[in-house]
Coordinates of C-alpha atoms and ligand atoms in Angstrom, one line a residue:
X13 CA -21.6 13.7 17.5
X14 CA -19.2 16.0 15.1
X15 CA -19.3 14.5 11.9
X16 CA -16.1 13.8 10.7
X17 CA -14.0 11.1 7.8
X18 CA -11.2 9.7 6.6
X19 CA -10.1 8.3 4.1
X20 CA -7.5 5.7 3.1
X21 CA -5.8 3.5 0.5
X22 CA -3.2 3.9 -2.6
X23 CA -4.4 4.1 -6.2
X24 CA -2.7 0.3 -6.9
X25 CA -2.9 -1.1 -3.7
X26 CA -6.0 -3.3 -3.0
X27 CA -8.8 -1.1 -1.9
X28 CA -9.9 2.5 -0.8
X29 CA -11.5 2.6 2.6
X30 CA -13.6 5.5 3.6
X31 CA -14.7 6.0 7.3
X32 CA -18.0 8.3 8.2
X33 CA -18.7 9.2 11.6
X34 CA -21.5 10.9 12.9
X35 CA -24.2 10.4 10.5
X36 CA -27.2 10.2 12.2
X37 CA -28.9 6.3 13.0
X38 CA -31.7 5.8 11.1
X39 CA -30.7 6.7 7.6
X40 CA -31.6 3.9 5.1
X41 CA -29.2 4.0 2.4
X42 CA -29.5 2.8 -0.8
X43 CA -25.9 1.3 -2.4
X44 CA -27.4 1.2 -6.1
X45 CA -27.1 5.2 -5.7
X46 CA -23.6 5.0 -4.5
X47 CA -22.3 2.4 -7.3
X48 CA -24.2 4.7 -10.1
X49 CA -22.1 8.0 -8.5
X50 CA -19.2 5.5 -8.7
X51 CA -20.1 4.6 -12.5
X52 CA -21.2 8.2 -13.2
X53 CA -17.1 9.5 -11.9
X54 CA -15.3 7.0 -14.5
X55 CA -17.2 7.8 -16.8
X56 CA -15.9 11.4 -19.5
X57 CA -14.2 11.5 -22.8
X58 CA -10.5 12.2 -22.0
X59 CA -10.0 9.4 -19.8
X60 CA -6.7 6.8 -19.8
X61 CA -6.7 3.1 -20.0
X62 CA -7.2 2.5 -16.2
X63 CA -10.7 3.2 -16.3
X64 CA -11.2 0.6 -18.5
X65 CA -9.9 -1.9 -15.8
X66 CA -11.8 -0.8 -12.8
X67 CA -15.5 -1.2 -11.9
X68 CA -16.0 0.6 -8.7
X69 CA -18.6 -0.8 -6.7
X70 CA -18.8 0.2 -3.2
X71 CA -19.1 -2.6 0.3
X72 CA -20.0 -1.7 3.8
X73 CA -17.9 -3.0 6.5
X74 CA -19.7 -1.5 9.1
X75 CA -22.2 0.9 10.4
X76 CA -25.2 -0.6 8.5
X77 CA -27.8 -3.1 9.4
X78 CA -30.1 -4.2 7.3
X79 CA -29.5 -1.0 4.9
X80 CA -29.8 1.7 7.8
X81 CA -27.1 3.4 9.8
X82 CA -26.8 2.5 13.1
X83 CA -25.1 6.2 14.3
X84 CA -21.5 4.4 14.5
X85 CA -18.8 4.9 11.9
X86 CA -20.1 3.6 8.5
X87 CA -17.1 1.9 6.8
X88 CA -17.1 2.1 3.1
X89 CA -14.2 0.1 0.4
X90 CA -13.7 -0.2 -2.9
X91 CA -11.8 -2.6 -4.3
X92 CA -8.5 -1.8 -7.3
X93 CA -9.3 -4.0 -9.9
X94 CA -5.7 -2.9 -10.9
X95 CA -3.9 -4.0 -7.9
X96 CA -4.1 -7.9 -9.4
X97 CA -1.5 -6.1 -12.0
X98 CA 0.9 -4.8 -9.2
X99 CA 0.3 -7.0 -6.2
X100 CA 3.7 -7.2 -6.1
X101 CA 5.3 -3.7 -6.4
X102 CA 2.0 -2.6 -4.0
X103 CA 2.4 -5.7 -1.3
X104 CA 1.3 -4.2 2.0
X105 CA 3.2 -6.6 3.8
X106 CA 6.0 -8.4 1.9
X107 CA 8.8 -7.1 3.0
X108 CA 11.0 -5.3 -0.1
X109 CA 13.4 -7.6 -2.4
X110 CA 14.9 -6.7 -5.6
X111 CA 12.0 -8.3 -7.8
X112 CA 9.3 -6.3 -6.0
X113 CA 10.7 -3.1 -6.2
X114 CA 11.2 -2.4 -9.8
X115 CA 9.1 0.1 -11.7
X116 CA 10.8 2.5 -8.9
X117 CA 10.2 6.4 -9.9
X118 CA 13.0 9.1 -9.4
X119 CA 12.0 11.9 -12.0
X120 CA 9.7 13.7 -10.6
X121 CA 6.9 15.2 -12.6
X122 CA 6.4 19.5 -12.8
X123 CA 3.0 19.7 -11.3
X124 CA 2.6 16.5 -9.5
X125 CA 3.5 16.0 -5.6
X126 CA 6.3 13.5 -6.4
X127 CA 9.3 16.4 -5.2
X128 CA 8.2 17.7 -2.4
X129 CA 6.3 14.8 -1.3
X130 CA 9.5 12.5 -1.7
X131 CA 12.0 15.0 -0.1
X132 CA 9.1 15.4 2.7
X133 CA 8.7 11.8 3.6
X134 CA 11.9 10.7 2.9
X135 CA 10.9 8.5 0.4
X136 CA 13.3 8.0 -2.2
X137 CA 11.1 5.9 -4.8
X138 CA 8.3 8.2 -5.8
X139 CA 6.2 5.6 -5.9
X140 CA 5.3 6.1 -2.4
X141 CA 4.2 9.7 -3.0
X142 CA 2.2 9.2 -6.6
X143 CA 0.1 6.5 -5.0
X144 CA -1.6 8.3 -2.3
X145 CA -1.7 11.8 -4.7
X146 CA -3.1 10.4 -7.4
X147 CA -6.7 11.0 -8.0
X148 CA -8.0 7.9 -7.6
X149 CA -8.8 8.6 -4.1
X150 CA -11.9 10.6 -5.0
X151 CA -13.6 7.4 -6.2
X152 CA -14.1 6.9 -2.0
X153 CA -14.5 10.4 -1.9
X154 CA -17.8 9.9 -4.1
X155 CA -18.8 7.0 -2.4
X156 CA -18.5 9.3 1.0
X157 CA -20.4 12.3 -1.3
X158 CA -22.9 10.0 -2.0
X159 CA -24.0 9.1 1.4
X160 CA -23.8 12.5 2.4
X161 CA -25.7 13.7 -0.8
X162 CA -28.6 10.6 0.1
X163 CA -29.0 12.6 3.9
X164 CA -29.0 16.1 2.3
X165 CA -32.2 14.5 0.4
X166 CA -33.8 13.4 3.2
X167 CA -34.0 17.5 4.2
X168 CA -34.8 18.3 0.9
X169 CA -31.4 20.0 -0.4
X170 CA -30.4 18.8 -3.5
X171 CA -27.1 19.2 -5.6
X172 CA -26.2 19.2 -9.6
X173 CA -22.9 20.1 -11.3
X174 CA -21.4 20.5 -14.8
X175 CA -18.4 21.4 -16.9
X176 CA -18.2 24.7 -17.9
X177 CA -14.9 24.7 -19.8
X178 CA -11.9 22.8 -20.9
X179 CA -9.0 23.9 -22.1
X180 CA -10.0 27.3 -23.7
X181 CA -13.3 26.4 -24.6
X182 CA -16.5 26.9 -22.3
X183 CA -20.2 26.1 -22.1
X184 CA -21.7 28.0 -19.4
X185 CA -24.5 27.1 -17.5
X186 CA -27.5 29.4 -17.9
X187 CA -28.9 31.2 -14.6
X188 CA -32.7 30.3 -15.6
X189 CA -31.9 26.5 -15.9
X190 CA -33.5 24.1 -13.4
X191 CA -31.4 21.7 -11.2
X192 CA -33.9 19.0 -13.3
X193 CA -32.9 20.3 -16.3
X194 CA -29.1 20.5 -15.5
X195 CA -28.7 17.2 -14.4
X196 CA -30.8 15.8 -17.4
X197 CA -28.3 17.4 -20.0
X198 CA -25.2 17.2 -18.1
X199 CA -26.3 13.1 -17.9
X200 CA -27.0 12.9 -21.8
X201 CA -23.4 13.1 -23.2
X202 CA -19.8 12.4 -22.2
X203 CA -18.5 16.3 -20.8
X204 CA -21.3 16.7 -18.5
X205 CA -21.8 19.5 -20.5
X206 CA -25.2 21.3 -20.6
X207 CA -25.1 22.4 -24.1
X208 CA -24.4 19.8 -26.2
X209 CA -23.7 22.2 -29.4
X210 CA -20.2 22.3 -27.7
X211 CA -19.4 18.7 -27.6
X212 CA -17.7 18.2 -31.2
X213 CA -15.1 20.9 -30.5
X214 CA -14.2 19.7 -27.0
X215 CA -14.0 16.7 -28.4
X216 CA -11.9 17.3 -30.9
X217 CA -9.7 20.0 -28.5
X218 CA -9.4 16.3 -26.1
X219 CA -8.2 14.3 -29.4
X220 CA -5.9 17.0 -30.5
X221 CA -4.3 17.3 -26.9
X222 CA -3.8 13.6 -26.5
X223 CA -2.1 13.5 -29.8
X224 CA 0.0 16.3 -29.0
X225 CA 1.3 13.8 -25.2
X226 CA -0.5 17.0 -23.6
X227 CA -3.0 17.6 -20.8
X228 CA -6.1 20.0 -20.4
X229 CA -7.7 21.2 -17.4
X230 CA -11.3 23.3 -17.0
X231 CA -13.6 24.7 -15.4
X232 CA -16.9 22.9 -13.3
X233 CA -20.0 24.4 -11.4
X234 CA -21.7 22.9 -8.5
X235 CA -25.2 24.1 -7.3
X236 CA -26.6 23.1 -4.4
X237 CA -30.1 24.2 -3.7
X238 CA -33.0 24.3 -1.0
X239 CA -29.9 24.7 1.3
X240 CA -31.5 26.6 4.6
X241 CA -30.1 30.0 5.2
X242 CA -28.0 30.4 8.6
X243 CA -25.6 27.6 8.2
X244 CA -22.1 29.4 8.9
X245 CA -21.6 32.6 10.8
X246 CA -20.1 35.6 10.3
X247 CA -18.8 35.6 13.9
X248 CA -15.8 34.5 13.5
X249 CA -13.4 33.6 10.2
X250 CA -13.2 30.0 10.5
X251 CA -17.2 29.9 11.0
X252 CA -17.6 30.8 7.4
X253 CA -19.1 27.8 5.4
X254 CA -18.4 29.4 2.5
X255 CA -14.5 29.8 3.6
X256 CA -14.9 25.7 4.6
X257 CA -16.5 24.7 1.2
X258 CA -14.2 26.8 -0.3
X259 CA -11.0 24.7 1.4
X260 CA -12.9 21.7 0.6
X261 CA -13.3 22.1 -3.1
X262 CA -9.6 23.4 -3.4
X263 CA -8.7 20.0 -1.2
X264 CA -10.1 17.8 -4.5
X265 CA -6.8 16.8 -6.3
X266 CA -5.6 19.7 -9.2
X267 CA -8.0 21.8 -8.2
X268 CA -6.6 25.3 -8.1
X269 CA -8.9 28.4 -7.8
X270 CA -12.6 28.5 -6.0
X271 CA -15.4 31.3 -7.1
X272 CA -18.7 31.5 -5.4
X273 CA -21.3 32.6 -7.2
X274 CA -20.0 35.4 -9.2
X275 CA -16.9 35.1 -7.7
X276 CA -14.2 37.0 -9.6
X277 CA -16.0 38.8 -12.1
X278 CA -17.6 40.7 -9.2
X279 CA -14.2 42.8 -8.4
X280 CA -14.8 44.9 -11.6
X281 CA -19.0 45.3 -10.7
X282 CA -20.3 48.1 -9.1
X283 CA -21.8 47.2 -6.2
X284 CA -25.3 47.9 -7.1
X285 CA -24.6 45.0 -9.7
X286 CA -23.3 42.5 -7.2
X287 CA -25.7 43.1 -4.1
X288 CA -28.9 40.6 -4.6
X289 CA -32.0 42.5 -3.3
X290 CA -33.9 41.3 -0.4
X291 CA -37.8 40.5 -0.7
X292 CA -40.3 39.0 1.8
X293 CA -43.5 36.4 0.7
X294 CA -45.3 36.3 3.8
X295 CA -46.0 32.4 2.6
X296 CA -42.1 31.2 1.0
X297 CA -40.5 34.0 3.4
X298 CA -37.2 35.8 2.9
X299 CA -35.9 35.6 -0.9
X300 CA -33.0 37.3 -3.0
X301 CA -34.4 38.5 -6.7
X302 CA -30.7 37.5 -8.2
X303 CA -28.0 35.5 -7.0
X304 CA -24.6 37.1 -7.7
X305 CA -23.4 36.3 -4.0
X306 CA -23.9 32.5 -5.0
X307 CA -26.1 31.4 -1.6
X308 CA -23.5 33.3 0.7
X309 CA -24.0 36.6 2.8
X310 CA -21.2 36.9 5.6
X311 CA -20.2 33.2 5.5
X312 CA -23.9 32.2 6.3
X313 CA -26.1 30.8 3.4
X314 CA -28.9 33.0 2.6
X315 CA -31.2 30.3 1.6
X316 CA -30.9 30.8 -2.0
X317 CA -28.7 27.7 -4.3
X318 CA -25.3 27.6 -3.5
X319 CA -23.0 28.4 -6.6
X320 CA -19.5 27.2 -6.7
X321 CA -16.9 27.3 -9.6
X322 CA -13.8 25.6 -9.7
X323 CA -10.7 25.7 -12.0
X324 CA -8.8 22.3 -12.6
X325 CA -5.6 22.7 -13.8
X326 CA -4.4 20.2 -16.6
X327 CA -3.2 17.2 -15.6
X328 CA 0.8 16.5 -15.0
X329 CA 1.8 13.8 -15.9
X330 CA 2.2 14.5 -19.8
X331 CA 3.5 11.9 -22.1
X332 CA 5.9 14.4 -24.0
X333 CA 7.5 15.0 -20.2
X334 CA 9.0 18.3 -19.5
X335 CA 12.4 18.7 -17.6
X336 CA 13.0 17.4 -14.1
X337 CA 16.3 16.1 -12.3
X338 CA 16.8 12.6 -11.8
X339 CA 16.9 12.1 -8.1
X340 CA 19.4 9.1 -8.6
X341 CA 22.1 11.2 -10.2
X342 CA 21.0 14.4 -9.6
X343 CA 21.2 15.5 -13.5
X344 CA 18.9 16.9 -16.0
X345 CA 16.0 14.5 -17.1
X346 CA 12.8 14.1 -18.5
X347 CA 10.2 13.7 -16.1
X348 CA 8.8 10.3 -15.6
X349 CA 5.7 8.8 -17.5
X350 CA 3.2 7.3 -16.0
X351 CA -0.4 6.3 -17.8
X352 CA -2.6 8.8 -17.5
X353 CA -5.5 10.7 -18.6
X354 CA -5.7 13.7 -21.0
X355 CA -8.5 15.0 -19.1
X356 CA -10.0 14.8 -15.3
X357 CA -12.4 17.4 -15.9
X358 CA -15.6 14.9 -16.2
X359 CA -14.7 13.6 -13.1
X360 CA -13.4 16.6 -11.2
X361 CA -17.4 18.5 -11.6
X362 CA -18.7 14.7 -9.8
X363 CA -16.2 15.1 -7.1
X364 CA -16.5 18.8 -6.9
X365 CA -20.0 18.3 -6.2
X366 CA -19.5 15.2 -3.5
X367 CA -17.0 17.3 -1.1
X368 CA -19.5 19.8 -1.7
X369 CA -22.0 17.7 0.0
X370 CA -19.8 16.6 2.2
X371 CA -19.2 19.7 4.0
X372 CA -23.2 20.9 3.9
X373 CA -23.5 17.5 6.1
X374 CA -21.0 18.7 8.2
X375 CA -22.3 22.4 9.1
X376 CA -26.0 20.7 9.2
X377 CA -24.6 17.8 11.7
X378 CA -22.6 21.1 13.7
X379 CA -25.9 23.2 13.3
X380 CA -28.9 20.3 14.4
X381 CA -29.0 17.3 16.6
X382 CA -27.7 14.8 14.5
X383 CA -27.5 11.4 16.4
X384 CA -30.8 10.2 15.0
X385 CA -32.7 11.0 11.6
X386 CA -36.2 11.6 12.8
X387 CA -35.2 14.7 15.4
X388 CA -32.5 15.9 12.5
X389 CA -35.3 16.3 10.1
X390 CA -37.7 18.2 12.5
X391 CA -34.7 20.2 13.9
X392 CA -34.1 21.0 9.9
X393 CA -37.6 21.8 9.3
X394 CA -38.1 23.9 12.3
X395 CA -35.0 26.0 11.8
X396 CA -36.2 27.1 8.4
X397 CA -39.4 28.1 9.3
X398 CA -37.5 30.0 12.1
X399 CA -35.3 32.3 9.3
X400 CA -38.0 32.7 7.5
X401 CA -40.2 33.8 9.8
X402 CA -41.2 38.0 9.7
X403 CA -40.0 39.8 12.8
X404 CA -36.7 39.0 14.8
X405 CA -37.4 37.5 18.2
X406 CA -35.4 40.0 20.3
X407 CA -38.1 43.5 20.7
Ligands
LIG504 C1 -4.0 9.2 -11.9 C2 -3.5 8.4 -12.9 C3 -4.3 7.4 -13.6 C4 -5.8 7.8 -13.5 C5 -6.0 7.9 -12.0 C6 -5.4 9.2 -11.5 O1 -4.2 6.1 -13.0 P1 -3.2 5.0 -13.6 O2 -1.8 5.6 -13.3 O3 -3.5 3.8 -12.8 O4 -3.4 4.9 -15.0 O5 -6.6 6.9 -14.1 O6 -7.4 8.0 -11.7 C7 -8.0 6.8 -11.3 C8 -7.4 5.7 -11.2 C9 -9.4 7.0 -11.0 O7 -10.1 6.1 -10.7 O8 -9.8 8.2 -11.1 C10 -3.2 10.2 -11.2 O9 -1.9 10.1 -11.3 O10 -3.7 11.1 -10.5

């Protein structure tokens, strides 16, 4: 079965619903992991109001008995606190009157997908673009990463992310650092930073920024690790995984530029300083002695961690607006002002990781028999012992 999901829902209308299908039967999940993700994505200094209001908790509608999949689409809502606060403006099936269509939004916001969206759809209140753009779809997104990230456990691949900058400032990850040890710092303070040293100036940058009616963006890692090599192919371009995570990550809302592993800074490298070199354990198998590729070797993972960095751009909607037109009288405005954050970035490295998973489950349900968890698992197991093995198969 491919595996494949949707997701729906607008950011003030009652719910999010996510639908997963083809995870493999068998797979006990446990929703206390799933609600802590959710809790864990709210959470981040730089954050608006509306955060305050919801408390995403996710229910299954379907595909679960007992608290294990049954191999038919798992059906996954969360519920918009909010939506009690515009249950009228956001009625799915009261039909339009003058009282329910107020708040209506014609000034589109630089940055945001109200334009295009509006002239797209035809849609002349913005409204109906914002509430589907906005990033509050990524809270299912999580829920849906979580799932995902709860199977990738089961075959022993685990993923961590952090913030690595925001605005101009930056706290990189160090390359000897443990997944353990990442996620126990990134956990311990409000950036998901890993070096805590920086958190007084970021903070202060966030304060600053939200005085100002501005917006910041940044920079997040994600590592996955344990991943087994040969997922992807070099055969052809749209076998890459690493092309797939990379449309993935750039599909998370803001999100504009992807590196793995070194990424960028490897265009001005020698090649001798980019290439990791190959050694063989005859008891752990085939190994890299660096990682400047970041897991990837011809769109196939090489079996070492997976390293992806993405940049967030700041957030549009700023409450000193910049210049728009007013689509009502077609003159010169300031854009409109809806709450929002100063900040996503917290968020963004949570989600950044979840699509991440998302798509390893993918090229693992493409790569293995997936219908079922027991065969998955052995197929898993016996593939890596397969890469890793000494001598190819065809002489
Ligand atoms: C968002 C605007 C804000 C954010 C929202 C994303 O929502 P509101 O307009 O209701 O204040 O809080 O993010 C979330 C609701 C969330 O859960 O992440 C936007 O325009 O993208």
């Amino acid at each position: 079965m491919t595996f494949t999901y949707l997701t729906a829902g607008e950011s003030h209308g009652p719910q999010l619903t996510g639908i997963i299908e083809g995870l493999p039967a068998g797979l006990t999940i446990d929703l206390d992991q799933v609600n802590t993700a959710l809790a864990d994505r709210q959470r981040g200094y730089g954050r608006g109001h509306r955060q305050q209001i919801e408390h995403d908790r996710v229910q299954v509608c379907g595909g679960l008995r007992h608290g294990v999949t049954l191999g038919s689409p798992l059906v996954l809502t969360i519920k918009n606190r909010d939506h009690a606060h515009w249950s009228e403006i956001m009625a799915p099936t009261t039909p339009a009157t003058p009282t329910n269509t107020t708040r209506k939004v014609t000034r589109p916001r630089p940055g945001h997908a109200d334009l295009v969206g509006g002239r797209k759809y035809g849609h002349a209140d913005l409204r109906n673009v914002l509430e589907r753009s906005s990033a509050r779809e990524t809270a299912i997104r999580v829920a849906i990463g979580n799932v995902c990230e709860q199977l990738l456990a089961q075959v022993g691949i685990q993923l961590a992310s952090a913030v690595t900058q925001v605005g101009p400032l930056t706290a990189p990850v160090p390359t000897e650092m443990t997944l353990a040890e990442l996620k126990a710092a990134t956990a311990a303070n409000d950036l998901r930073l890993v070096d805590p040293t920086k958190l007084a100036a970021i903070h202060q940058l966030i304060d600053q920024t939200r005085r100002a009616g501005d917006t910041l963006g940044g920079t997040v890692v994600v590592i996955a690790e344990n991943v087994p090599a040969g997922l992807g192919s070099y055969t052809s371009w749209d076998t890459k995984l690493d092309a797939k995570l990379a449309a993935a990550v750039m599909g998370v809302n803001a999100i504009k530029g992807v590196e793995i592993g070194d990424g960028f800074a490897a265009a001005a490298r020698p090649g001798s300083q980019v290439m990791d070199p190959i050694t063989f354990d005859p008891a752990t198998g085939f190994a890299r002695t660096s990682n400047h590729l970041g897991g990837f070797e011809g769109g196939m993972t090489t079996g070492m961690p997976i390293v992806i960095t993405a940049a967030m751009k700041p957030i549009p909607t700023l409450y000193h607006p910049l210049a728009t037109v007013d689509l009502m009288t077609m003159q010169p405005a300031k854009a409109n002002v809806e709450r929002s954050d100063t900040t996503a970035i917290v968020p963004a490295a949570l989600v950044v990781e979840n699509v991440v998973a998302i798509e390893l489950v993918r090229a693992l349900c493409a790569a293995f028999p997936s219908d079922e968890l027991t065969l998955f698992k052995k197929s898993v197991a016996a593939w890596r012992e397969r890469m890793n093995e000494g001598r190819d198969g065809d002489d």
